[in-house]
């Protein structure tokens, strides 16, 4: 990130510690989402779950997570980031731990128990990403928001690399139930860390006036949580919601995030199966190979944020700084369509790695939300944004499955995914036009 100007009193750099903690907590957030994916095979064998029952259990998170985005965002705006986020971490960690007791709980079948607990994990995690966007909006000047947002957004890739091997080892060594106990306990530790170190810049004891001035003068909302402390009436109204849903710029941003997440959810749900069914990898090879595009996505995510902020510092144009990396990244990501015409395994992995690197570069949606969300509704705007984005998690697995069943291969599915990369460009360059903060009309 750009350095501060030399002043009589040097500005502290607490905001860098804040974003590092947010990155770690978000990595844990993604790991808790995938606990059953790791433990599912062993759990299914012990509990006698069918493939269909396992599928329903895995789907529970996405339905709840998408449905709870707007309520979660509204809670953030009313009560502030800190109390809502702490409550979210504690509750999702508690429900993660309870999954380890599945089969011992009474009152419902094991399928209902696991479905309900996964549903509750998704419901409680809903405020996390809108909360991250609020933290970035409060702690970072505009010229650093691209990098800060890219850092927490890239946690989705880092989590796979860091926690999947750990959870796999736990299942192998200690049994599948231990995964839920360990990850839940780590979540409670994360809640304690958040409560200790993360708060509004204006209320943080480690921040000096020079850093506050730097953030404020750069467009940071340093009193964002202070203004909502204790409850704030009148921000969540249907009139305001309509403005978020009908504003041309916001609609383009929502569409763009949905399209980008089509690529994300293809990777999360179908990519390993594609490697085995269409490309001849065995299951063990597919696990290692899938980590390569994930690493490329992580590197691309950080690179995109840094590039965006450097463009903003050099040109002063927020619109150019956010759209240029998105254009280049999505064009690169559209190479996923070429995999349908390549025969070699190495060629496919190269194309997929380039595609996910490009997707990472283009994943500036949360930076854009920090730039454009109305000051009064930063949480709600992020919730609406994330609702649209995660709708792709419901649609993509179903459509890809239908296309594969119809064609007998993944070729048309890859075209479907790649076409959404081009649609993202249309959304940002035709619909969005200028990137600027939305001012609510009374």
Short mmCIF file of C-alpha atoms in Angstrom, two decimals:
data_model
loop_
_atom_site.label_atom_id
_atom_site.label_comp_id
_atom_site.label_asym_id
_atom_site.label_seq_id
_atom_site.Cartn_x
_atom_site.Cartn_y
_atom_site.Cartn_z
CA UNK A 1 0.00 0.00 0.00
CA UNK A 2 1.22 3.56 -0.54
CA UNK A 3 3.23 5.03 2.29
CA UNK A 4 2.22 8.05 4.30
CA UNK A 5 3.66 11.50 3.79
CA UNK A 6 6.26 12.55 6.33
CA UNK A 7 4.63 14.84 8.90
CA UNK A 8 5.78 16.40 12.14
CA UNK A 9 4.20 13.37 13.79
CA UNK A 10 4.42 10.16 11.77
CA UNK A 11 1.08 8.46 11.24
CA UNK A 12 0.62 5.10 12.93
CA UNK A 13 -0.19 2.10 10.75
CA UNK A 14 -2.79 0.33 12.82
CA UNK A 15 -5.00 -0.15 9.75
CA UNK A 16 -2.49 -2.67 8.36
CA UNK A 17 -2.84 -4.78 11.51
CA UNK A 18 -6.62 -4.50 11.25
CA UNK A 19 -6.72 -5.83 7.68
CA UNK A 20 -4.32 -8.66 8.60
CA UNK A 21 -6.69 -9.74 11.38
CA UNK A 22 -9.69 -9.47 9.04
CA UNK A 23 -7.83 -11.67 6.54
CA UNK A 24 -7.19 -14.35 9.17
CA UNK A 25 -10.78 -14.28 10.45
CA UNK A 26 -12.16 -14.44 6.89
CA UNK A 27 -9.90 -17.41 6.12
CA UNK A 28 -11.37 -19.16 9.15
CA UNK A 29 -14.83 -18.12 7.98
CA UNK A 30 -14.31 -19.95 4.68
CA UNK A 31 -12.79 -22.95 6.44
CA UNK A 32 -15.89 -23.31 8.63
CA UNK A 33 -18.02 -23.34 5.48
CA UNK A 34 -16.09 -26.32 4.15
CA UNK A 35 -15.92 -28.43 7.31
CA UNK A 36 -18.59 -30.86 6.14
CA UNK A 37 -17.02 -31.03 2.68
CA UNK A 38 -13.87 -32.37 4.33
CA UNK A 39 -15.56 -34.54 6.95
CA UNK A 40 -18.52 -35.55 4.78
CA UNK A 41 -17.19 -38.84 3.39
CA UNK A 42 -16.27 -40.26 6.80
CA UNK A 43 -19.42 -38.82 8.40
CA UNK A 44 -21.63 -40.29 5.68
CA UNK A 45 -20.15 -43.74 6.18
CA UNK A 46 -20.61 -43.68 9.95
CA UNK A 47 -24.07 -42.08 9.91
CA UNK A 48 -25.38 -43.97 6.88
CA UNK A 49 -26.09 -40.89 4.76
CA UNK A 50 -26.95 -41.33 1.09
CA UNK A 51 -25.46 -39.15 -1.65
CA UNK A 52 -28.74 -37.28 -2.01
CA UNK A 53 -28.93 -36.61 1.73
CA UNK A 54 -25.31 -35.41 1.73
CA UNK A 55 -26.14 -33.06 -1.16
CA UNK A 56 -29.03 -31.53 0.77
CA UNK A 57 -26.81 -31.04 3.82
CA UNK A 58 -24.12 -29.34 1.72
CA UNK A 59 -26.70 -27.03 0.13
CA UNK A 60 -28.08 -25.79 3.44
CA UNK A 61 -25.32 -23.22 3.97
CA UNK A 62 -25.76 -21.41 0.65
CA UNK A 63 -29.53 -21.01 0.98
CA UNK A 64 -29.29 -19.51 4.46
CA UNK A 65 -26.23 -17.39 3.66
CA UNK A 66 -27.87 -15.76 0.66
CA UNK A 67 -31.22 -15.26 2.39
CA UNK A 68 -29.67 -13.60 5.46
CA UNK A 69 -27.49 -11.05 3.65
CA UNK A 70 -29.99 -8.18 3.74
CA UNK A 71 -31.02 -8.72 7.39
CA UNK A 72 -27.33 -9.05 8.31
CA UNK A 73 -26.46 -5.82 6.53
CA UNK A 74 -29.35 -4.01 8.21
CA UNK A 75 -28.11 -5.17 11.64
CA UNK A 76 -24.63 -3.83 10.84
CA UNK A 77 -26.04 -0.42 9.96
CA UNK A 78 -28.23 -0.28 13.04
CA UNK A 79 -25.85 -1.54 15.72
CA UNK A 80 -22.39 -1.14 14.17
CA UNK A 81 -19.82 -3.60 12.85
CA UNK A 82 -18.14 -4.62 16.08
CA UNK A 83 -21.02 -6.04 18.17
CA UNK A 84 -22.75 -7.70 15.21
CA UNK A 85 -19.54 -9.26 13.85
CA UNK A 86 -18.51 -10.59 17.29
CA UNK A 87 -21.96 -12.12 17.78
CA UNK A 88 -21.76 -13.64 14.29
CA UNK A 89 -18.39 -15.31 14.94
CA UNK A 90 -19.48 -16.70 18.30
CA UNK A 91 -22.75 -18.13 16.98
CA UNK A 92 -21.40 -19.63 13.74
CA UNK A 93 -18.52 -21.19 15.72
CA UNK A 94 -20.98 -22.63 18.24
CA UNK A 95 -23.12 -24.19 15.50
CA UNK A 96 -19.94 -25.54 13.86
CA UNK A 97 -19.00 -27.31 17.08
CA UNK A 98 -22.51 -28.74 17.50
CA UNK A 99 -22.19 -30.57 14.17
CA UNK A 100 -19.67 -32.81 15.90
CA UNK A 101 -22.50 -34.13 18.09
CA UNK A 102 -24.70 -35.11 15.13
CA UNK A 103 -26.32 -38.48 15.78
CA UNK A 104 -26.21 -37.98 19.54
CA UNK A 105 -28.71 -35.11 19.59
CA UNK A 106 -32.33 -36.11 20.13
CA UNK A 107 -35.56 -34.82 18.64
CA UNK A 108 -34.75 -35.12 14.93
CA UNK A 109 -33.08 -37.42 12.43
CA UNK A 110 -29.37 -36.99 11.81
CA UNK A 111 -30.08 -35.52 8.35
CA UNK A 112 -32.36 -32.87 9.84
CA UNK A 113 -29.82 -32.13 12.57
CA UNK A 114 -26.97 -31.57 10.15
CA UNK A 115 -29.11 -29.65 7.66
CA UNK A 116 -30.38 -27.32 10.38
CA UNK A 117 -26.90 -26.78 11.88
CA UNK A 118 -25.38 -26.07 8.46
CA UNK A 119 -28.28 -23.72 7.74
CA UNK A 120 -27.62 -21.86 11.00
CA UNK A 121 -23.89 -21.59 10.23
CA UNK A 122 -24.78 -19.95 6.91
CA UNK A 123 -27.33 -17.66 8.56
CA UNK A 124 -24.84 -16.51 11.21
CA UNK A 125 -21.98 -15.97 8.74
CA UNK A 126 -24.11 -13.59 6.65
CA UNK A 127 -22.84 -10.32 8.23
CA UNK A 128 -19.16 -11.22 7.74
CA UNK A 129 -18.44 -9.87 4.25
CA UNK A 130 -20.65 -6.75 4.56
CA UNK A 131 -18.88 -6.25 7.89
CA UNK A 132 -15.50 -6.56 6.17
CA UNK A 133 -16.58 -3.91 3.66
CA UNK A 134 -17.60 -1.59 6.51
CA UNK A 135 -14.24 -2.10 8.22
CA UNK A 136 -12.39 -1.22 5.01
CA UNK A 137 -14.61 1.83 4.44
CA UNK A 138 -13.88 3.02 7.98
CA UNK A 139 -10.16 2.23 8.15
CA UNK A 140 -8.77 2.96 4.69
CA UNK A 141 -8.55 6.00 2.45
CA UNK A 142 -9.83 5.49 -1.09
CA UNK A 143 -6.33 5.03 -2.54
CA UNK A 144 -5.77 1.95 -0.31
CA UNK A 145 -9.20 0.34 -0.43
CA UNK A 146 -8.53 -1.77 -3.51
CA UNK A 147 -5.61 -3.52 -1.85
CA UNK A 148 -7.38 -3.84 1.52
CA UNK A 149 -10.51 -5.32 -0.06
CA UNK A 150 -8.45 -7.65 -2.24
CA UNK A 151 -6.63 -8.91 0.84
CA UNK A 152 -9.76 -9.98 2.71
CA UNK A 153 -11.42 -11.26 -0.47
CA UNK A 154 -8.38 -13.39 -1.32
CA UNK A 155 -8.87 -15.25 1.97
CA UNK A 156 -11.27 -17.54 0.08
CA UNK A 157 -8.28 -18.94 -1.85
CA UNK A 158 -5.85 -18.90 1.06
CA UNK A 159 -8.31 -20.79 3.24
CA UNK A 160 -8.30 -23.76 0.87
CA UNK A 161 -4.52 -23.93 0.90
CA UNK A 162 -4.11 -23.38 4.67
CA UNK A 163 -7.04 -25.20 6.29
CA UNK A 164 -7.95 -28.04 3.91
CA UNK A 165 -4.75 -29.99 4.69
CA UNK A 166 -5.22 -29.33 8.43
CA UNK A 167 -8.81 -30.52 8.41
CA UNK A 168 -7.88 -33.55 6.32
CA UNK A 169 -5.19 -34.48 8.84
CA UNK A 170 -7.65 -34.07 11.73
CA UNK A 171 -10.18 -36.38 10.06
CA UNK A 172 -7.45 -38.96 9.36
CA UNK A 173 -5.90 -38.79 12.84
CA UNK A 174 -8.73 -37.88 15.22
CA UNK A 175 -11.95 -38.70 13.38
CA UNK A 176 -14.49 -36.56 11.54
CA UNK A 177 -16.18 -35.19 14.64
CA UNK A 178 -12.92 -33.59 15.81
CA UNK A 179 -12.92 -31.28 12.75
CA UNK A 180 -16.03 -29.50 14.01
CA UNK A 181 -14.71 -29.23 17.57
CA UNK A 182 -11.33 -27.86 16.52
CA UNK A 183 -12.67 -25.37 13.95
CA UNK A 184 -15.38 -24.20 16.32
CA UNK A 185 -12.82 -23.61 19.05
CA UNK A 186 -10.63 -21.64 16.64
CA UNK A 187 -13.68 -19.53 15.81
CA UNK A 188 -14.27 -18.66 19.46
CA UNK A 189 -10.61 -17.64 19.70
CA UNK A 190 -11.14 -15.45 16.61
CA UNK A 191 -14.12 -13.78 18.29
CA UNK A 192 -11.97 -12.95 21.31
CA UNK A 193 -9.26 -11.55 19.01
CA UNK A 194 -11.80 -9.41 17.14
CA UNK A 195 -13.24 -8.05 20.38
CA UNK A 196 -9.78 -7.19 21.68
CA UNK A 197 -8.21 -5.52 18.66
CA UNK A 198 -10.84 -4.37 16.14
CA UNK A 199 -12.97 -1.26 16.62
CA UNK A 200 -13.70 2.06 14.91
CA UNK A 201 -10.57 4.12 14.08
CA UNK A 202 -11.94 7.02 16.14
CA UNK A 203 -12.15 4.73 19.19
CA UNK A 204 -8.96 2.71 18.74
CA UNK A 205 -6.33 3.51 21.37
CA UNK A 206 -3.44 2.61 19.07
CA UNK A 207 -4.33 5.15 16.36
CA UNK A 208 -2.80 8.63 16.51
CA UNK A 209 -4.32 11.79 15.10
CA UNK A 210 -2.03 11.73 12.06
CA UNK A 211 -3.39 8.35 10.93
CA UNK A 212 -6.96 9.46 11.62
CA UNK A 213 -6.41 12.57 9.49
CA UNK A 214 -4.83 10.50 6.70
CA UNK A 215 -7.81 8.13 6.61
CA UNK A 216 -10.42 10.89 6.91
CA UNK A 217 -8.86 13.14 4.27
CA UNK A 218 -8.68 10.15 1.90
CA UNK A 219 -12.40 9.52 2.21
CA UNK A 220 -12.36 6.98 5.04
CA UNK A 221 -15.46 6.94 7.27
CA UNK A 222 -13.55 6.95 10.57
CA UNK A 223 -16.64 7.45 12.76
CA UNK A 224 -18.79 4.92 10.90
CA UNK A 225 -19.41 2.64 13.89
CA UNK A 226 -19.51 5.52 16.36
CA UNK A 227 -22.45 6.97 14.45
CA UNK A 228 -24.41 3.72 14.69
CA UNK A 229 -23.53 2.81 18.27
CA UNK A 230 -26.57 2.20 20.43
CA UNK A 231 -28.97 1.72 17.54
CA UNK A 232 -29.95 4.01 14.74
CA UNK A 233 -33.45 4.34 13.44
CA UNK A 234 -34.54 5.33 9.98
CA UNK A 235 -31.72 3.91 7.87
CA UNK A 236 -33.51 0.69 6.91
CA UNK A 237 -36.59 1.78 5.02
CA UNK A 238 -38.16 0.29 1.92
CA UNK A 239 -37.63 3.63 0.21
CA UNK A 240 -33.88 3.29 0.80
CA UNK A 241 -33.90 -0.37 -0.27
CA UNK A 242 -35.62 0.63 -3.52
CA UNK A 243 -32.86 3.14 -4.18
CA UNK A 244 -30.25 0.41 -3.78
CA UNK A 245 -32.16 -1.91 -6.11
CA UNK A 246 -33.05 0.60 -8.83
CA UNK A 247 -29.94 2.75 -9.09
CA UNK A 248 -28.26 2.02 -12.44
CA UNK A 249 -24.73 1.93 -11.04
CA UNK A 250 -25.68 -0.41 -8.21
CA UNK A 251 -27.60 -2.77 -10.52
CA UNK A 252 -24.53 -3.10 -12.76
CA UNK A 253 -22.33 -3.82 -9.77
CA UNK A 254 -24.74 -6.50 -8.50
CA UNK A 255 -24.87 -8.16 -11.92
CA UNK A 256 -21.08 -8.06 -12.19
CA UNK A 257 -20.66 -9.76 -8.82
CA UNK A 258 -23.15 -12.47 -9.72
CA UNK A 259 -21.26 -13.20 -12.95
CA UNK A 260 -17.84 -13.27 -11.26
CA UNK A 261 -19.19 -15.71 -8.67
CA UNK A 262 -20.37 -18.10 -11.37
CA UNK A 263 -16.67 -18.81 -11.92
CA UNK A 264 -16.07 -19.05 -8.17
CA UNK A 265 -18.84 -21.57 -7.59
CA UNK A 266 -17.87 -23.67 -10.59
CA UNK A 267 -14.48 -24.07 -8.96
CA UNK A 268 -15.89 -24.78 -5.50
CA UNK A 269 -18.50 -27.34 -6.61
CA UNK A 270 -17.69 -28.98 -9.95
CA UNK A 271 -14.01 -28.39 -10.72
CA UNK A 272 -12.60 -31.48 -8.93
CA UNK A 273 -15.31 -33.64 -10.53
CA UNK A 274 -14.43 -32.17 -13.94
CA UNK A 275 -10.78 -33.09 -13.43
CA UNK A 276 -11.70 -36.70 -12.65
CA UNK A 277 -14.52 -37.24 -15.18
CA UNK A 278 -13.30 -35.32 -18.21
CA UNK A 279 -9.54 -35.06 -17.70
CA UNK A 280 -8.52 -38.45 -16.32
CA UNK A 281 -7.04 -37.42 -12.98
CA UNK A 282 -7.55 -39.74 -10.03
CA UNK A 283 -9.09 -38.34 -6.84
CA UNK A 284 -5.78 -37.81 -5.04
CA UNK A 285 -4.27 -36.03 -8.05
CA UNK A 286 -7.38 -33.87 -8.41
CA UNK A 287 -7.02 -32.67 -4.81
CA UNK A 288 -3.48 -31.45 -5.40
CA UNK A 289 -4.19 -30.08 -8.87
CA UNK A 290 -7.19 -28.07 -7.62
CA UNK A 291 -4.87 -26.16 -5.28
CA UNK A 292 -2.87 -24.73 -8.21
CA UNK A 293 -5.67 -22.49 -9.58
CA UNK A 294 -6.54 -21.56 -5.97
CA UNK A 295 -3.00 -20.25 -5.43
CA UNK A 296 -3.18 -18.38 -8.72
CA UNK A 297 -6.49 -16.85 -7.66
CA UNK A 298 -4.93 -15.71 -4.38
CA UNK A 299 -1.97 -14.09 -6.16
CA UNK A 300 -4.26 -12.50 -8.73
CA UNK A 301 -6.53 -11.12 -6.02
CA UNK A 302 -3.71 -9.32 -4.24
CA UNK A 303 -2.19 -8.14 -7.54
CA UNK A 304 -5.53 -6.72 -8.70
CA UNK A 305 -5.97 -4.69 -5.54
CA UNK A 306 -2.44 -3.30 -5.64
CA UNK A 307 -2.76 -2.44 -9.34
CA UNK A 308 -6.11 -0.71 -8.78
CA UNK A 309 -4.75 1.46 -5.97
CA UNK A 310 -1.66 2.40 -7.97
CA UNK A 311 -3.85 3.45 -10.88
CA UNK A 312 -5.95 5.56 -8.52
CA UNK A 313 -2.87 7.24 -7.07
CA UNK A 314 -1.50 7.95 -10.54
CA UNK A 315 -4.67 9.04 -12.35
CA UNK A 316 -7.01 10.22 -9.60
CA UNK A 317 -9.86 8.45 -11.43
CA UNK A 318 -11.76 5.98 -9.25
CA UNK A 319 -13.68 4.71 -12.27
CA UNK A 320 -10.52 3.93 -14.27
CA UNK A 321 -8.72 2.44 -11.28
CA UNK A 322 -11.50 -0.07 -10.55
CA UNK A 323 -12.53 -0.90 -14.13
CA UNK A 324 -9.14 -1.37 -15.82
CA UNK A 325 -8.03 -4.40 -13.72
CA UNK A 326 -11.54 -5.81 -14.05
CA UNK A 327 -11.40 -5.63 -17.84
CA UNK A 328 -7.99 -7.30 -18.09
CA UNK A 329 -8.83 -9.89 -15.44
CA UNK A 330 -12.14 -10.95 -16.98
CA UNK A 331 -10.64 -11.23 -20.47
CA UNK A 332 -7.99 -13.52 -18.99
CA UNK A 333 -10.63 -15.46 -17.04
CA UNK A 334 -12.63 -16.06 -20.22
CA UNK A 335 -9.80 -18.41 -21.30
CA UNK A 336 -11.65 -21.04 -19.30
CA UNK A 337 -13.74 -21.57 -22.47
CA UNK A 338 -10.60 -22.64 -24.36
CA UNK A 339 -10.25 -25.65 -22.05
CA UNK A 340 -13.12 -27.23 -23.96
CA UNK A 341 -10.84 -27.45 -27.01
CA UNK A 342 -7.59 -28.58 -25.32
CA UNK A 343 -6.74 -32.26 -24.91
CA UNK A 344 -3.65 -32.30 -22.66
CA UNK A 345 -3.92 -32.31 -18.88
CA UNK A 346 -1.09 -29.78 -18.57
CA UNK A 347 -2.81 -27.43 -21.03
CA UNK A 348 -6.07 -27.58 -19.09
CA UNK A 349 -4.38 -26.81 -15.77
CA UNK A 350 -2.49 -23.92 -17.37
CA UNK A 351 -5.71 -22.44 -18.78
CA UNK A 352 -7.54 -22.90 -15.48
CA UNK A 353 -4.68 -21.29 -13.55
CA UNK A 354 -4.66 -18.30 -15.92
CA UNK A 355 -8.44 -18.05 -15.65
CA UNK A 356 -8.41 -18.01 -11.86
CA UNK A 357 -5.52 -15.57 -11.75
CA UNK A 358 -7.59 -13.29 -13.99
CA UNK A 359 -10.66 -13.82 -11.83
CA UNK A 360 -8.59 -12.81 -8.81
CA UNK A 361 -7.35 -9.64 -10.53
CA UNK A 362 -10.93 -8.70 -11.43
CA UNK A 363 -12.40 -9.41 -7.99
CA UNK A 364 -12.64 -5.78 -6.93
CA UNK A 365 -16.33 -5.88 -6.14
CA UNK A 366 -15.89 -5.35 -2.41
CA UNK A 367 -13.53 -2.44 -3.03
CA UNK A 368 -16.17 -0.92 -5.30
CA UNK A 369 -18.80 -1.41 -2.59
CA UNK A 370 -16.60 0.43 -0.09
CA UNK A 371 -16.35 3.23 -2.66
CA UNK A 372 -20.03 3.52 -3.62
CA UNK A 373 -22.17 2.35 -0.68
CA UNK A 374 -24.24 5.13 0.93
CA UNK A 375 -22.72 6.19 4.24
CA UNK A 376 -25.98 5.48 6.07
CA UNK A 377 -26.42 2.02 4.54
CA UNK A 378 -22.94 0.58 4.08
CA UNK A 379 -23.95 -2.71 5.70
CA UNK A 380 -27.27 -3.06 3.89
CA UNK A 381 -25.69 -2.18 0.52
CA UNK A 382 -23.06 -4.86 1.12
CA UNK A 383 -25.77 -7.32 2.08
CA UNK A 384 -27.74 -6.71 -1.12
CA UNK A 385 -24.51 -6.97 -3.11
CA UNK A 386 -23.59 -10.28 -1.47
CA UNK A 387 -27.11 -11.64 -1.94
CA UNK A 388 -26.78 -11.23 -5.70
CA UNK A 389 -23.24 -12.62 -5.65
CA UNK A 390 -24.17 -15.74 -3.72
CA UNK A 391 -27.26 -16.42 -5.81
CA UNK A 392 -24.66 -17.79 -8.22
CA UNK A 393 -23.95 -20.47 -5.62
CA UNK A 394 -27.51 -21.72 -6.01
CA UNK A 395 -27.81 -21.41 -9.79
CA UNK A 396 -24.36 -22.48 -11.03
CA UNK A 397 -24.17 -26.04 -9.58
CA UNK A 398 -27.65 -26.83 -10.91
CA UNK A 399 -27.10 -25.41 -14.42
CA UNK A 400 -23.67 -27.00 -14.79
CA UNK A 401 -25.13 -30.35 -13.71
CA UNK A 402 -27.90 -30.08 -16.30
CA UNK A 403 -25.46 -29.10 -19.06
CA UNK A 404 -23.10 -31.97 -18.25
CA UNK A 405 -25.99 -34.45 -18.15
CA UNK A 406 -27.24 -33.23 -21.53
CA UNK A 407 -23.88 -33.04 -23.32
CA UNK A 408 -22.11 -35.95 -21.66
CA UNK A 409 -19.08 -33.72 -20.99
CA UNK A 410 -18.18 -30.38 -19.44
CA UNK A 411 -17.57 -28.59 -22.76
CA UNK A 412 -20.84 -26.62 -22.85
CA UNK A 413 -20.56 -25.97 -19.11
CA UNK A 414 -17.16 -24.32 -19.63
CA UNK A 415 -18.68 -22.10 -22.33
CA UNK A 416 -21.48 -21.20 -19.92
CA UNK A 417 -19.01 -20.20 -17.20
CA UNK A 418 -16.73 -18.29 -19.58
CA UNK A 419 -19.61 -16.34 -21.07
CA UNK A 420 -20.27 -14.88 -17.63
CA UNK A 421 -16.77 -13.38 -17.68
CA UNK A 422 -17.76 -11.39 -20.77
CA UNK A 423 -21.11 -10.48 -19.19
CA UNK A 424 -19.19 -9.03 -16.21
CA UNK A 425 -17.40 -6.66 -18.60
CA UNK A 426 -20.75 -5.62 -20.07
CA UNK A 427 -22.14 -4.98 -16.58
CA UNK A 428 -19.30 -2.68 -15.55
CA UNK A 429 -18.64 -0.88 -18.81
CA UNK A 430 -22.18 -0.48 -20.16
CA UNK A 431 -24.41 -0.43 -17.09
CA UNK A 432 -22.25 0.94 -14.25
CA UNK A 433 -20.53 3.80 -16.10
CA UNK A 434 -19.07 6.19 -13.45
CA UNK A 435 -18.01 4.75 -10.06
CA UNK A 436 -18.96 7.17 -7.25
CA UNK A 437 -20.60 7.10 -3.83
CA UNK A 438 -24.37 6.85 -3.95
CA UNK A 439 -26.16 9.67 -2.12
CA UNK A 440 -29.59 8.63 -0.87
CA UNK A 441 -32.52 10.82 -1.77
CA UNK A 442 -34.92 11.72 1.07
#
